[in-house]
Every structure is written in structure tokens, then in C-alpha cells.
mmCIF file of C-alpha atoms and ligand atoms in Angstrom:
data_model
loop_
_atom_site.group_PDB
_atom_site.id
_atom_site.type_symbol
_atom_site.label_atom_id
_atom_site.label_comp_id
_atom_site.label_asym_id
_atom_site.label_seq_id
_atom_site.Cartn_x
_atom_site.Cartn_y
_atom_site.Cartn_z
ATOM 1 C CA SER A 1 88.126 74.600 112.651
ATOM 2 C CA ILE A 2 87.259 78.245 112.200
ATOM 3 C CA ARG A 3 83.801 79.523 111.338
ATOM 4 C CA ILE A 4 83.142 83.089 110.280
ATOM 5 C CA VAL A 5 79.528 84.191 110.074
ATOM 6 C CA GLY A 6 78.381 87.470 108.557
ATOM 7 C CA LEU A 7 81.518 89.293 109.598
ATOM 8 C CA ASN A 8 81.761 93.043 108.950
ATOM 9 C CA LYS A 9 84.294 95.720 109.730
ATOM 10 C CA VAL A 10 83.569 99.383 109.305
ATOM 11 C CA PHE A 11 86.323 101.898 110.071
ATOM 12 C CA PRO A 12 85.485 105.530 110.729
ATOM 13 C CA SER A 13 87.474 107.512 108.207
ATOM 14 C CA PRO A 14 89.442 110.582 109.315
ATOM 15 C CA GLY A 15 87.540 113.023 107.112
ATOM 16 C CA GLY A 16 84.162 111.839 108.457
ATOM 17 C CA GLY A 17 82.294 109.023 106.702
ATOM 18 C CA SER A 18 83.491 105.428 106.957
ATOM 19 C CA VAL A 19 85.340 102.610 105.203
ATOM 20 C CA HIS A 20 83.521 99.284 104.963
ATOM 21 C CA ALA A 21 86.687 97.161 104.865
ATOM 22 C CA VAL A 22 85.117 93.690 105.300
ATOM 23 C CA LYS A 23 81.591 93.045 104.059
ATOM 24 C CA ASP A 24 79.418 90.251 105.340
ATOM 25 C CA ILE A 25 81.981 87.478 105.059
ATOM 26 C CA ASN A 26 81.020 83.868 105.677
ATOM 27 C CA LEU A 27 83.774 81.305 105.778
ATOM 28 C CA ASP A 28 84.474 77.808 107.090
ATOM 29 C CA ILE A 29 88.062 76.765 107.523
ATOM 30 C CA GLY A 30 88.539 73.066 108.210
ATOM 31 C CA ALA A 31 90.943 71.855 110.918
ATOM 32 C CA GLY A 32 94.469 71.401 109.608
ATOM 33 C CA LYS A 33 93.792 73.222 106.337
ATOM 34 C CA LEU A 34 95.716 76.075 104.835
ATOM 35 C CA VAL A 35 93.333 78.654 103.421
ATOM 36 C CA THR A 36 94.595 81.709 101.575
ATOM 37 C CA LEU A 37 92.981 85.128 101.411
ATOM 38 C CA LEU A 38 93.922 86.474 98.001
ATOM 39 C CA GLY A 39 93.090 89.819 96.498
ATOM 40 C CA PRO A 40 94.451 93.176 95.439
ATOM 41 C CA SER A 41 95.884 95.629 97.946
ATOM 42 C CA GLY A 42 93.204 97.270 100.074
ATOM 43 C CA CYS A 43 90.564 94.539 99.634
ATOM 44 C CA GLY A 44 90.371 93.787 103.359
ATOM 45 C CA LYS A 45 92.670 90.771 103.791
ATOM 46 C CA THR A 46 94.679 92.137 106.700
ATOM 47 C CA THR A 47 91.555 93.466 108.423
ATOM 48 C CA LEU A 48 89.921 90.027 108.245
ATOM 49 C CA LEU A 49 93.103 88.362 109.540
ATOM 50 C CA ARG A 50 93.386 90.871 112.399
ATOM 51 C CA MET A 51 89.793 90.189 113.431
ATOM 52 C CA ILE A 52 90.582 86.463 113.543
ATOM 53 C CA ALA A 53 93.670 87.209 115.666
ATOM 54 C CA GLY A 54 91.692 89.527 117.947
ATOM 55 C CA PHE A 55 93.633 92.694 117.136
ATOM 56 C CA GLU A 56 90.552 94.212 115.567
ATOM 57 C CA GLU A 57 86.985 94.003 116.827
ATOM 58 C CA PRO A 58 84.296 93.044 114.308
ATOM 59 C CA SER A 59 81.594 95.680 113.706
ATOM 60 C CA SER A 60 79.102 92.827 113.423
ATOM 61 C CA GLY A 61 79.028 89.093 112.843
ATOM 62 C CA ASP A 62 80.487 86.126 114.683
ATOM 63 C CA LEU A 63 83.752 84.295 114.850
ATOM 64 C CA PHE A 64 84.049 80.719 116.162
ATOM 65 C CA PHE A 65 87.028 78.480 116.798
ATOM 66 C CA GLY A 66 85.377 75.078 116.963
ATOM 67 C CA GLU A 67 82.286 75.622 119.125
ATOM 68 C CA ARG A 68 83.807 78.534 121.007
ATOM 69 C CA ARG A 69 82.661 82.059 120.113
ATOM 70 C CA MET A 70 85.757 84.247 120.016
ATOM 71 C CA ASN A 71 84.377 87.745 119.420
ATOM 72 C CA GLU A 72 85.176 89.038 122.891
ATOM 73 C CA GLU A 73 88.234 86.877 123.487
ATOM 74 C CA PRO A 74 91.497 88.892 123.825
ATOM 75 C CA PRO A 75 94.283 88.028 121.359
ATOM 76 C CA ASN A 76 96.511 86.325 123.930
ATOM 77 C CA THR A 77 93.941 83.669 124.830
ATOM 78 C CA ARG A 78 92.980 82.782 121.266
ATOM 79 C CA ASP A 79 95.856 80.374 120.677
ATOM 80 C CA THR A 80 96.776 82.052 117.409
ATOM 81 C CA ALA A 81 100.185 83.199 116.234
ATOM 82 C CA MET A 82 100.877 85.625 113.424
ATOM 83 C CA VAL A 83 103.817 85.772 111.006
ATOM 84 C CA PHE A 84 104.271 89.229 109.514
ATOM 85 C CA GLN A 85 105.962 90.591 106.424
ATOM 86 C CA SER A 86 108.490 92.461 108.566
ATOM 87 C CA TYR A 87 110.310 89.759 110.444
ATOM 88 C CA ALA A 88 109.448 90.843 113.967
ATOM 89 C CA VAL A 89 112.546 89.319 115.537
ATOM 90 C CA PHE A 90 114.305 90.929 118.492
ATOM 91 C CA PRO A 91 117.642 92.257 117.224
ATOM 92 C CA HIS A 92 119.306 92.126 120.629
ATOM 93 C CA LEU A 93 118.505 88.442 121.254
ATOM 94 C CA ASN A 94 120.184 85.518 119.546
ATOM 95 C CA VAL A 95 118.177 83.000 117.535
ATOM 96 C CA PHE A 96 117.698 80.635 120.438
ATOM 97 C CA GLU A 97 116.497 83.406 122.762
ATOM 98 C CA ASN A 98 114.200 84.816 120.082
ATOM 99 C CA VAL A 99 112.505 81.450 119.749
ATOM 100 C CA ALA A 100 112.508 80.839 123.518
ATOM 101 C CA PHE A 101 111.033 84.269 124.308
ATOM 102 C CA GLY A 102 107.364 83.318 124.496
ATOM 103 C CA LEU A 103 108.097 80.155 126.452
ATOM 104 C CA ARG A 104 110.086 82.117 129.040
ATOM 105 C CA LEU A 105 107.121 84.470 129.468
ATOM 106 C CA ARG A 106 105.075 81.369 130.253
ATOM 107 C CA HIS A 107 107.666 80.360 132.874
ATOM 108 C CA LEU A 108 108.193 76.879 131.468
ATOM 109 C CA PRO A 109 110.943 74.815 133.092
ATOM 110 C CA LYS A 110 114.387 75.378 131.573
ATOM 111 C CA ALA A 111 114.819 71.853 130.263
ATOM 112 C CA GLU A 112 111.435 71.950 128.535
ATOM 113 C CA ILE A 113 112.274 75.268 126.868
ATOM 114 C CA GLU A 114 115.603 73.820 125.726
ATOM 115 C CA ALA A 115 113.908 70.769 124.239
ATOM 116 C CA LYS A 116 111.096 72.676 122.501
ATOM 117 C CA VAL A 117 113.350 75.324 121.013
ATOM 118 C CA THR A 118 115.852 72.744 119.790
ATOM 119 C CA ARG A 119 113.110 70.768 118.081
ATOM 120 C CA VAL A 120 111.594 73.816 116.410
ATOM 121 C CA LEU A 121 115.013 75.049 115.228
ATOM 122 C CA GLU A 122 115.437 71.659 113.561
ATOM 123 C CA GLN A 123 111.970 71.810 111.988
ATOM 124 C CA THR A 124 112.688 75.235 110.512
ATOM 125 C CA GLY A 125 116.168 74.411 109.259
ATOM 126 C CA LEU A 126 117.880 76.649 111.819
ATOM 127 C CA GLU A 127 119.893 74.059 113.712
ATOM 128 C CA GLY A 128 123.420 75.418 113.958
ATOM 129 C CA TYR A 129 122.205 79.034 114.099
ATOM 130 C CA ALA A 130 121.067 79.111 117.725
ATOM 131 C CA LYS A 131 123.863 81.412 118.882
ATOM 132 C CA ARG A 132 123.690 83.823 115.949
ATOM 133 C CA SER A 133 122.294 87.268 116.270
ATOM 134 C CA PRO A 134 119.529 88.198 113.788
ATOM 135 C CA ASN A 135 121.759 90.717 111.980
ATOM 136 C CA GLN A 136 124.041 87.824 111.034
ATOM 137 C CA LEU A 137 121.179 86.098 109.205
ATOM 138 C CA SER A 138 119.791 86.425 105.682
ATOM 139 C CA GLY A 139 116.227 87.647 105.143
ATOM 140 C CA GLY A 140 115.022 84.084 104.600
ATOM 141 C CA GLN A 141 116.671 82.906 107.810
ATOM 142 C CA GLN A 142 115.168 85.815 109.771
ATOM 143 C CA GLN A 143 111.772 84.875 108.455
ATOM 144 C CA ARG A 144 112.400 81.283 109.569
ATOM 145 C CA VAL A 145 113.179 82.630 113.069
ATOM 146 C CA ALA A 146 109.892 84.533 113.034
ATOM 147 C CA LEU A 147 108.088 81.332 111.989
ATOM 148 C CA ALA A 148 109.947 79.308 114.632
ATOM 149 C CA ARG A 149 108.908 81.821 117.312
ATOM 150 C CA CYS A 150 105.302 81.218 116.343
ATOM 151 C CA ILE A 151 105.242 77.453 116.096
ATOM 152 C CA VAL A 152 107.211 76.883 119.309
ATOM 153 C CA MET A 153 104.123 78.206 121.114
ATOM 154 C CA GLU A 154 102.105 75.347 119.552
ATOM 155 C CA PRO A 155 99.240 77.601 118.476
ATOM 156 C CA LYS A 156 95.980 76.122 117.251
ATOM 157 C CA VAL A 157 95.890 78.610 114.391
ATOM 158 C CA LEU A 158 98.740 80.129 112.397
ATOM 159 C CA LEU A 159 98.110 83.420 110.638
ATOM 160 C CA PHE A 160 100.396 84.709 107.899
ATOM 161 C CA ASP A 161 100.217 88.267 106.583
ATOM 162 C CA GLU A 162 102.215 88.450 103.342
ATOM 163 C CA PRO A 163 105.175 86.798 105.098
ATOM 164 C CA LEU A 164 107.336 86.505 101.989
ATOM 165 C CA SER A 165 106.874 89.938 100.428
ATOM 166 C CA ASN A 166 110.310 91.158 101.557
ATOM 167 C CA LEU A 167 112.184 88.239 100.017
ATOM 168 C CA ASP A 168 113.545 87.947 96.505
ATOM 169 C CA ALA A 169 111.753 85.735 93.982
ATOM 170 C CA LYS A 170 113.909 82.627 94.308
ATOM 171 C CA LEU A 171 113.825 82.610 98.099
ATOM 172 C CA ARG A 172 110.099 83.310 98.105
ATOM 173 C CA GLU A 173 109.517 80.162 96.071
ATOM 174 C CA GLN A 174 111.699 78.102 98.380
ATOM 175 C CA MET A 175 110.121 79.509 101.561
ATOM 176 C CA ARG A 176 106.578 78.900 100.442
ATOM 177 C CA VAL A 177 107.390 75.234 99.903
ATOM 178 C CA GLU A 178 108.963 75.116 103.370
ATOM 179 C CA ILE A 179 105.978 76.815 104.996
ATOM 180 C CA ARG A 180 103.553 74.459 103.292
ATOM 181 C CA GLU A 181 105.545 71.345 104.229
ATOM 182 C CA LEU A 182 105.867 72.438 107.823
ATOM 183 C CA GLN A 183 102.178 73.371 108.043
ATOM 184 C CA GLN A 184 101.151 69.982 106.700
ATOM 185 C CA ARG A 185 103.594 68.102 108.923
ATOM 186 C CA LEU A 186 102.344 69.898 112.038
ATOM 187 C CA GLY A 187 98.726 69.926 110.864
ATOM 188 C CA ILE A 188 98.148 73.491 112.095
ATOM 189 C CA THR A 189 95.062 75.239 110.752
ATOM 190 C CA SER A 190 96.454 78.218 108.841
ATOM 191 C CA ILE A 191 95.228 81.346 107.183
ATOM 192 C CA TYR A 192 97.622 82.883 104.724
ATOM 193 C CA VAL A 193 97.256 86.349 103.234
ATOM 194 C CA THR A 194 98.865 87.272 99.945
ATOM 195 C CA HIS A 195 98.266 89.374 96.851
ATOM 196 C CA ASP A 196 100.413 86.973 94.809
ATOM 197 C CA GLN A 197 98.229 84.526 92.917
ATOM 198 C CA VAL A 198 101.052 82.102 92.130
ATOM 199 C CA GLU A 199 101.920 81.934 95.817
ATOM 200 C CA ALA A 200 98.254 81.334 96.648
ATOM 201 C CA MET A 201 97.875 78.626 94.002
ATOM 202 C CA SER A 202 100.989 76.784 95.115
ATOM 203 C CA ILE A 203 100.408 76.473 98.862
ATOM 204 C CA SER A 204 96.659 76.451 99.516
ATOM 205 C CA ASP A 205 94.065 73.820 100.192
ATOM 206 C CA GLU A 206 91.522 76.501 99.408
ATOM 207 C CA ILE A 207 91.666 80.074 98.168
ATOM 208 C CA VAL A 208 89.309 82.883 99.113
ATOM 209 C CA ILE A 209 89.330 85.530 96.413
ATOM 210 C CA MET A 210 88.469 88.955 97.803
ATOM 211 C CA LYS A 211 87.697 92.279 96.197
ATOM 212 C CA SER A 212 86.592 95.454 97.993
ATOM 213 C CA GLY A 213 85.858 93.607 101.233
ATOM 214 C CA VAL A 214 83.706 90.943 99.559
ATOM 215 C CA VAL A 215 84.406 87.263 98.864
ATOM 216 C CA GLU A 216 84.224 86.794 95.081
ATOM 217 C CA GLN A 217 84.922 83.062 95.116
ATOM 218 C CA LEU A 218 86.010 80.276 97.427
ATOM 219 C CA GLY A 219 87.452 77.036 96.111
ATOM 220 C CA THR A 220 90.450 74.816 95.582
ATOM 221 C CA PRO A 221 93.151 76.248 93.322
ATOM 222 C CA GLN A 222 92.030 73.849 90.587
ATOM 223 C CA GLU A 223 88.361 74.815 90.858
ATOM 224 C CA ILE A 224 89.107 78.510 90.792
ATOM 225 C CA TYR A 225 91.382 78.204 87.791
ATOM 226 C CA ALA A 226 89.108 75.948 85.757
ATOM 227 C CA ARG A 227 85.789 77.548 86.736
ATOM 228 C CA PRO A 228 86.248 81.164 87.789
ATOM 229 C CA ALA A 229 82.994 82.600 89.097
ATOM 230 C CA ASN A 230 83.295 85.889 87.239
ATOM 231 C CA ARG A 231 85.543 88.044 85.088
ATOM 232 C CA PHE A 232 87.405 89.505 88.022
ATOM 233 C CA VAL A 233 88.450 86.060 89.263
ATOM 234 C CA ALA A 234 89.247 84.821 85.751
ATOM 235 C CA ASP A 235 91.539 87.745 85.203
ATOM 236 C CA PHE A 236 93.065 87.769 88.652
ATOM 237 C CA ILE A 237 93.973 84.052 88.700
ATOM 238 C CA GLY A 238 96.351 83.198 85.910
ATOM 239 C CA LYS A 239 95.923 84.800 82.510
ATOM 240 C CA ALA A 240 92.653 84.753 80.653
ATOM 241 C CA ASN A 241 91.338 85.718 77.258
ATOM 242 C CA ILE A 242 87.799 86.888 77.891
ATOM 243 C CA VAL A 243 85.950 86.586 74.591
ATOM 244 C CA GLU A 244 82.384 87.577 73.721
ATOM 245 C CA ALA A 245 80.285 84.607 72.690
ATOM 246 C CA ARG A 246 76.650 83.530 72.207
ATOM 247 C CA ILE A 247 74.771 80.483 73.295
ATOM 248 C CA ALA A 248 74.126 78.482 70.122
ATOM 249 C CA GLY A 249 72.409 75.462 71.623
ATOM 250 C CA LYS A 250 72.851 72.777 74.221
ATOM 251 C CA ASN A 251 76.585 72.650 74.987
ATOM 252 C CA THR A 252 77.381 74.801 71.981
ATOM 253 C CA ILE A 253 78.551 78.365 71.773
ATOM 254 C CA GLU A 254 79.375 80.611 68.885
ATOM 255 C CA ILE A 255 82.371 82.919 68.800
ATOM 256 C CA ASN A 256 82.369 85.314 65.878
ATOM 257 C CA GLY A 257 80.264 82.880 63.816
ATOM 258 C CA VAL A 258 82.329 79.802 64.700
ATOM 259 C CA SER A 259 80.447 77.049 66.557
ATOM 260 C CA ILE A 260 82.278 75.301 69.358
ATOM 261 C CA GLY A 261 81.078 72.440 71.536
ATOM 262 C CA VAL A 262 81.889 73.110 75.178
ATOM 263 C CA PRO A 263 81.455 70.903 78.266
ATOM 264 C CA LEU A 264 79.265 73.180 80.388
ATOM 265 C CA VAL A 265 76.947 75.952 79.336
ATOM 266 C CA PRO A 266 74.805 78.008 81.718
ATOM 267 C CA GLU A 267 71.083 77.487 81.200
ATOM 268 C CA LEU A 268 70.408 80.430 78.953
ATOM 269 C CA PRO A 269 68.292 80.725 75.801
ATOM 270 C CA ALA A 270 69.953 80.413 72.397
ATOM 271 C CA GLY A 271 71.338 83.763 71.322
ATOM 272 C CA ALA A 272 72.132 84.914 74.867
ATOM 273 C CA GLU A 273 75.369 86.805 75.152
ATOM 274 C CA VAL A 274 78.010 85.240 77.380
ATOM 275 C CA SER A 275 81.759 85.459 77.955
ATOM 276 C CA ALA A 276 84.060 82.596 77.087
ATOM 277 C CA ILE A 277 87.209 82.258 79.152
ATOM 278 C CA LEU A 278 90.042 80.900 77.040
ATOM 279 C CA ARG A 279 93.249 80.151 78.900
ATOM 280 C CA PRO A 280 96.440 80.976 76.949
ATOM 281 C CA GLU A 281 97.845 77.451 77.310
ATOM 282 C CA ALA A 282 94.634 75.881 75.992
ATOM 283 C CA ILE A 283 94.846 77.399 72.516
ATOM 284 C CA HIS A 284 96.609 75.563 69.732
ATOM 285 C CA LEU A 285 98.613 77.641 67.255
ATOM 286 C CA SER A 286 99.540 76.465 63.789
ATOM 287 C CA ALA A 287 100.736 77.857 60.484
ATOM 288 C CA GLU A 288 97.774 76.505 58.576
ATOM 289 C CA GLY A 289 94.253 75.430 59.437
ATOM 290 C CA GLY A 290 92.294 76.358 62.561
ATOM 291 C CA GLN A 291 88.988 77.906 63.637
ATOM 292 C CA PHE A 292 90.342 81.440 63.985
ATOM 293 C CA ARG A 293 92.931 83.393 62.050
ATOM 294 C CA GLY A 294 95.248 86.070 63.346
ATOM 295 C CA ILE A 295 98.530 87.897 63.092
ATOM 296 C CA VAL A 296 101.284 87.521 65.668
ATOM 297 C CA ARG A 297 101.904 90.933 67.226
ATOM 298 C CA ARG A 298 104.422 90.092 69.910
ATOM 299 C CA VAL A 299 106.521 87.100 70.890
ATOM 300 C CA MET A 300 107.978 86.624 74.334
ATOM 301 C CA PHE A 301 110.331 83.719 74.785
ATOM 302 C CA LEU A 302 110.292 82.675 78.445
ATOM 303 C CA GLY A 303 112.392 79.523 78.292
ATOM 304 C CA ASN A 304 109.892 76.791 79.050
ATOM 305 C CA ILE A 305 107.110 78.584 77.197
ATOM 306 C CA ALA A 306 106.724 81.098 74.433
ATOM 307 C CA GLU A 307 103.973 83.638 74.924
ATOM 308 C CA TYR A 308 102.326 85.154 71.877
ATOM 309 C CA LEU A 309 100.062 88.116 71.564
ATOM 310 C CA VAL A 310 97.925 87.379 68.530
ATOM 311 C CA GLU A 311 95.515 89.843 66.935
ATOM 312 C CA VAL A 312 92.619 87.574 66.043
ATOM 313 C CA ASP A 313 90.391 88.541 63.095
ATOM 314 C CA GLY A 314 87.379 90.391 64.507
ATOM 315 C CA LEU A 315 88.115 89.367 68.106
ATOM 316 C CA GLY A 316 90.939 91.540 69.403
ATOM 317 C CA ASN A 317 94.152 90.374 71.007
ATOM 318 C CA TRP A 318 94.551 86.916 72.521
ATOM 319 C CA LEU A 319 97.416 85.629 74.601
ATOM 320 C CA VAL A 320 98.609 82.180 73.576
ATOM 321 C CA ASP A 321 101.223 80.118 75.437
ATOM 322 C CA ILE A 322 103.122 77.403 73.667
ATOM 323 C CA SER A 323 104.986 75.037 75.934
ATOM 324 C CA ASN A 324 108.154 73.510 74.703
ATOM 325 C CA PRO A 325 108.915 76.200 72.108
ATOM 326 C CA ALA A 326 112.154 74.437 71.211
ATOM 327 C CA GLU A 327 110.069 71.637 69.697
ATOM 328 C CA ALA A 328 107.087 73.624 68.515
ATOM 329 C CA GLY A 329 109.241 76.238 66.790
ATOM 330 C CA LEU A 330 108.679 79.961 67.107
ATOM 331 C CA PHE A 331 106.332 82.057 65.018
ATOM 332 C CA GLN A 332 107.721 85.461 64.120
ATOM 333 C CA ALA A 333 105.985 88.740 64.833
ATOM 334 C CA GLY A 334 103.941 89.682 61.789
ATOM 335 C CA SER A 335 103.291 86.120 60.654
ATOM 336 C CA GLN A 336 99.809 84.728 60.047
ATOM 337 C CA VAL A 337 98.709 81.965 62.384
ATOM 338 C CA PHE A 338 95.599 79.880 62.993
ATOM 339 C CA LEU A 339 94.167 79.344 66.457
ATOM 340 C CA GLU A 340 92.147 76.466 67.829
ATOM 341 C CA PRO A 341 90.947 76.718 71.438
ATOM 342 C CA SER A 342 90.780 73.397 73.228
ATOM 343 C CA ALA A 343 86.992 73.079 73.586
ATOM 344 C CA GLY A 344 87.158 71.013 76.786
ATOM 345 C CA SER A 345 88.818 73.791 78.721
ATOM 346 C CA ILE A 346 86.597 76.687 77.662
ATOM 347 C CA HIS A 347 84.668 78.083 80.617
ATOM 348 C CA ILE A 348 81.487 80.088 80.036
ATOM 349 C CA LEU A 349 80.286 82.968 82.198
ATOM 350 C CA GLY A 350 76.655 83.970 81.850
HETATM 351 P P1 LIG B 6 94.636 94.533 102.426
HETATM 352 O O1 LIG B 6 95.302 93.858 103.565
HETATM 353 O O2 LIG B 6 93.834 93.624 101.584
HETATM 354 O O3 LIG B 6 95.586 95.330 101.595
HETATM 355 P P2 LIG B 6 93.376 96.136 104.500
HETATM 356 O O4 LIG B 6 92.599 95.147 105.296
HETATM 357 O O5 LIG B 6 94.678 96.584 105.064
HETATM 358 O O6 LIG B 6 93.575 95.587 103.017
HETATM 359 O O7 LIG B 6 92.487 97.430 104.274
HETATM 360 C C1 LIG B 6 91.165 97.363 103.792
HETATM 361 C C2 LIG B 6 90.568 98.757 103.775
HETATM 362 O O8 LIG B 6 90.379 99.217 105.106
HETATM 363 C C3 LIG B 6 91.431 99.797 103.112
HETATM 364 O O9 LIG B 6 90.602 100.698 102.422
HETATM 365 C C4 LIG B 6 92.125 100.463 104.267
HETATM 366 O O10 LIG B 6 92.487 101.784 103.930
HETATM 367 C C5 LIG B 6 91.065 100.416 105.335
HETATM 368 N N1 LIG B 6 91.638 100.358 106.689
HETATM 369 C C6 LIG B 6 92.417 99.376 107.188
HETATM 370 N N2 LIG B 6 92.744 99.610 108.478
HETATM 371 C C7 LIG B 6 92.149 100.795 108.801
HETATM 372 C C8 LIG B 6 92.091 101.586 110.006
HETATM 373 N N3 LIG B 6 92.697 101.198 111.126
HETATM 374 N N4 LIG B 6 91.394 102.740 109.962
HETATM 375 C C9 LIG B 6 90.752 103.135 108.827
HETATM 376 N N5 LIG B 6 90.759 102.434 107.675
HETATM 377 C C10 LIG B 6 91.439 101.281 107.644
HETATM 378 MG MG1 LIG B 7 97.359 93.746 104.028
#
């Protein structure tokens, strides 16, 4: 397991002054888990990952792998391996030699190298490619070679820094499934950096949402989606309608005069202003009858869902997703609709 305690990184900036890239981060990563650092570009994800790998020295705070304090440990004795966005394969070596490279540096016996490389090539779907040179491989295959080079070293911790950013959408989806399956099969503790929330949701045991060097929320994908800690998280993970509301009583809120019973309400006095997070897929649309009325301003047909932008009377624009539009029928732009948020899935922020 990995334990991060009060970790900070301050970079001197070229024009004088400094950049506080990572601010007082505390984190526990359980053995065998895949934890994702998710946040917009520049929020400190890579810096945190590089401190874990030992490429960057913390300005303050502590880093433990199990009981062992790692702060002063050089990268090569940390038992970590990092997969980068750029594939980091040697162009002049064939696939087999790329994967064998680290083992040869360790002077392992030939037969052992042969056996380990062969097994890892199988695990990463590269059997049959051993003799190929990297420039004869697709981007996805090159990234598999980079991954194979890491896992053949049997690291205790795998670190991924936006490994799929150079791949096209379809391949990215396929590769993230492969990475997750392999990670679970091998049980390697992994930290995965991405700015892509769908990627984070689909592969993680837990997600750490970061903004400006600070952890905004830590939780399972389900927890973070259902109960975002604040507006930033609500907006960053999935799509959210953030609607002004008031506390009307125990488990009741009021949106624009309409009372709605909700499962959880922060302990605030009646009348207190709060924000209600309404997810687009948890709003029912109909031609007649509903708590709110609006006009359809835009329709986007996306195949499995139709996404509507509805101007709601007195409440601004809401996004509404209707699954199975073939069955539900499509509302036209300009038509009047009624909206009914599913009360059970409304989340309140104080
Ligand atoms: P992310 O990976 O989330 O995009 P980074 O960790 O790369 O973010 O960067 C976080 C912040 O630290 C940014 O403001 C970046 O400009 C700054 N930074 C990163 N590395 C250095 C460095 N070596 N020197 C100075 N500033 C840096
Ligand atoms: Mg980065």
C-alpha cells in the first residue's frame, strides 16, 4: 500500500516567485487497487505521480510504501514502473528486445529472460509480434510494448501518466479495458493519471479529484457521481444541472416554489439557500404534466440517448437525457415540455 502524508511541491518559477503545484495532499492507496488522479490540465497530477516515482523531490511531507519511508529513496530502488503518454519504446530494438531490456540490465540468466518476456508478451496480447520492430506496430501495439516493458520487471507499483492520450477514441476504450483487466489479474497497486473523466470512471477502484494542487474529493466512481462534494466535482464528473434551491424542511427542498422530497439534506435551517444537483438522465420529460415547464431549445440525437437543452421557466437551461429515444419519441426544438426530476437522485450541496 502507499501512504501519502501532507505532501507538498513548490517549484521556483523562472520569473522569481514560485508555483505551489501540489498542496498538502493526504492519500492512502490500498494494495492491489487502481486509484486515478483526475483533474484539469495543470492541477498537479504529473507532479504528484513523479514524486511517488522518485523523479521529483517533495518540498515537504512524507511518502510511504507499506512501512517504508520513500522520500530519500532513488527512483530505481522504489520498485515502481511508469507508463507514459509517449510510448517510450526503443525504435532500434524489436519487440522482444524492448521488453527484455530491463531484465538484461539486471543480468538475469538467458532462459529466465526468455520465459518472462514470452509470458508478458502473451499477457499483453503481443505474442506473434516478438520479432517486429516498433515502427511496424500500430499506436495501440506500441503502447502495449511500453506496458509489457513495465510489467516484465514485476514492479510493486505501476504508474500511468495519461497513457492513452495519443490513441484514437475506439482504441482508447479498448486499451483501458485491457489495462484494467491486466492490473486486476496481476494485482499490482496502480496509480493512473488522466484528465478524461470517462476513462477515470471506467477503470478505477477510487478516484482522486484534483484542482489547483488540492484534492477536492476522494471516492469510488459511484460515490463521486452520486454525491459530489462540491460544484466543481459535480460539473467535472459527468454532466450536472446545478439549480438554486432552498431548504423547506426535513428532507424537503423547494426549487422555484416547487416542493420536492429528497433523500438527504444537509443540516441547515429552513430557508437556507443550497444548490441541487440534477443529473440529466434523472429528469423525466413529458408532453403534459410535470413539476416544471420549459421549452426545448436544442435536440441532440446521440443514438442510444437523445440530449435536450430545455429552457425551464424561471430556472435557466437544463440538460435532459432520454435513453432509448426510439421508444420515447423525440421532442422537437421549440416544443413545450414538462420536467420531473427523480427525487431520489437529487443531491444537495450546502
Ligand atoms: P498536470 O499533470 O495535472 O497537468 P503538472 O503536475 O504537470 O499538472 O503541473 C502542475 C503545476 O506545476 C503547473 O502549474 C506547472 O506549470 C507546474 N510545474 C510542473 N513542473 C514544473 C517544473 N519542473 N518547474 C516549474 N513549474 C512546474
Ligand atoms: Mg500531466
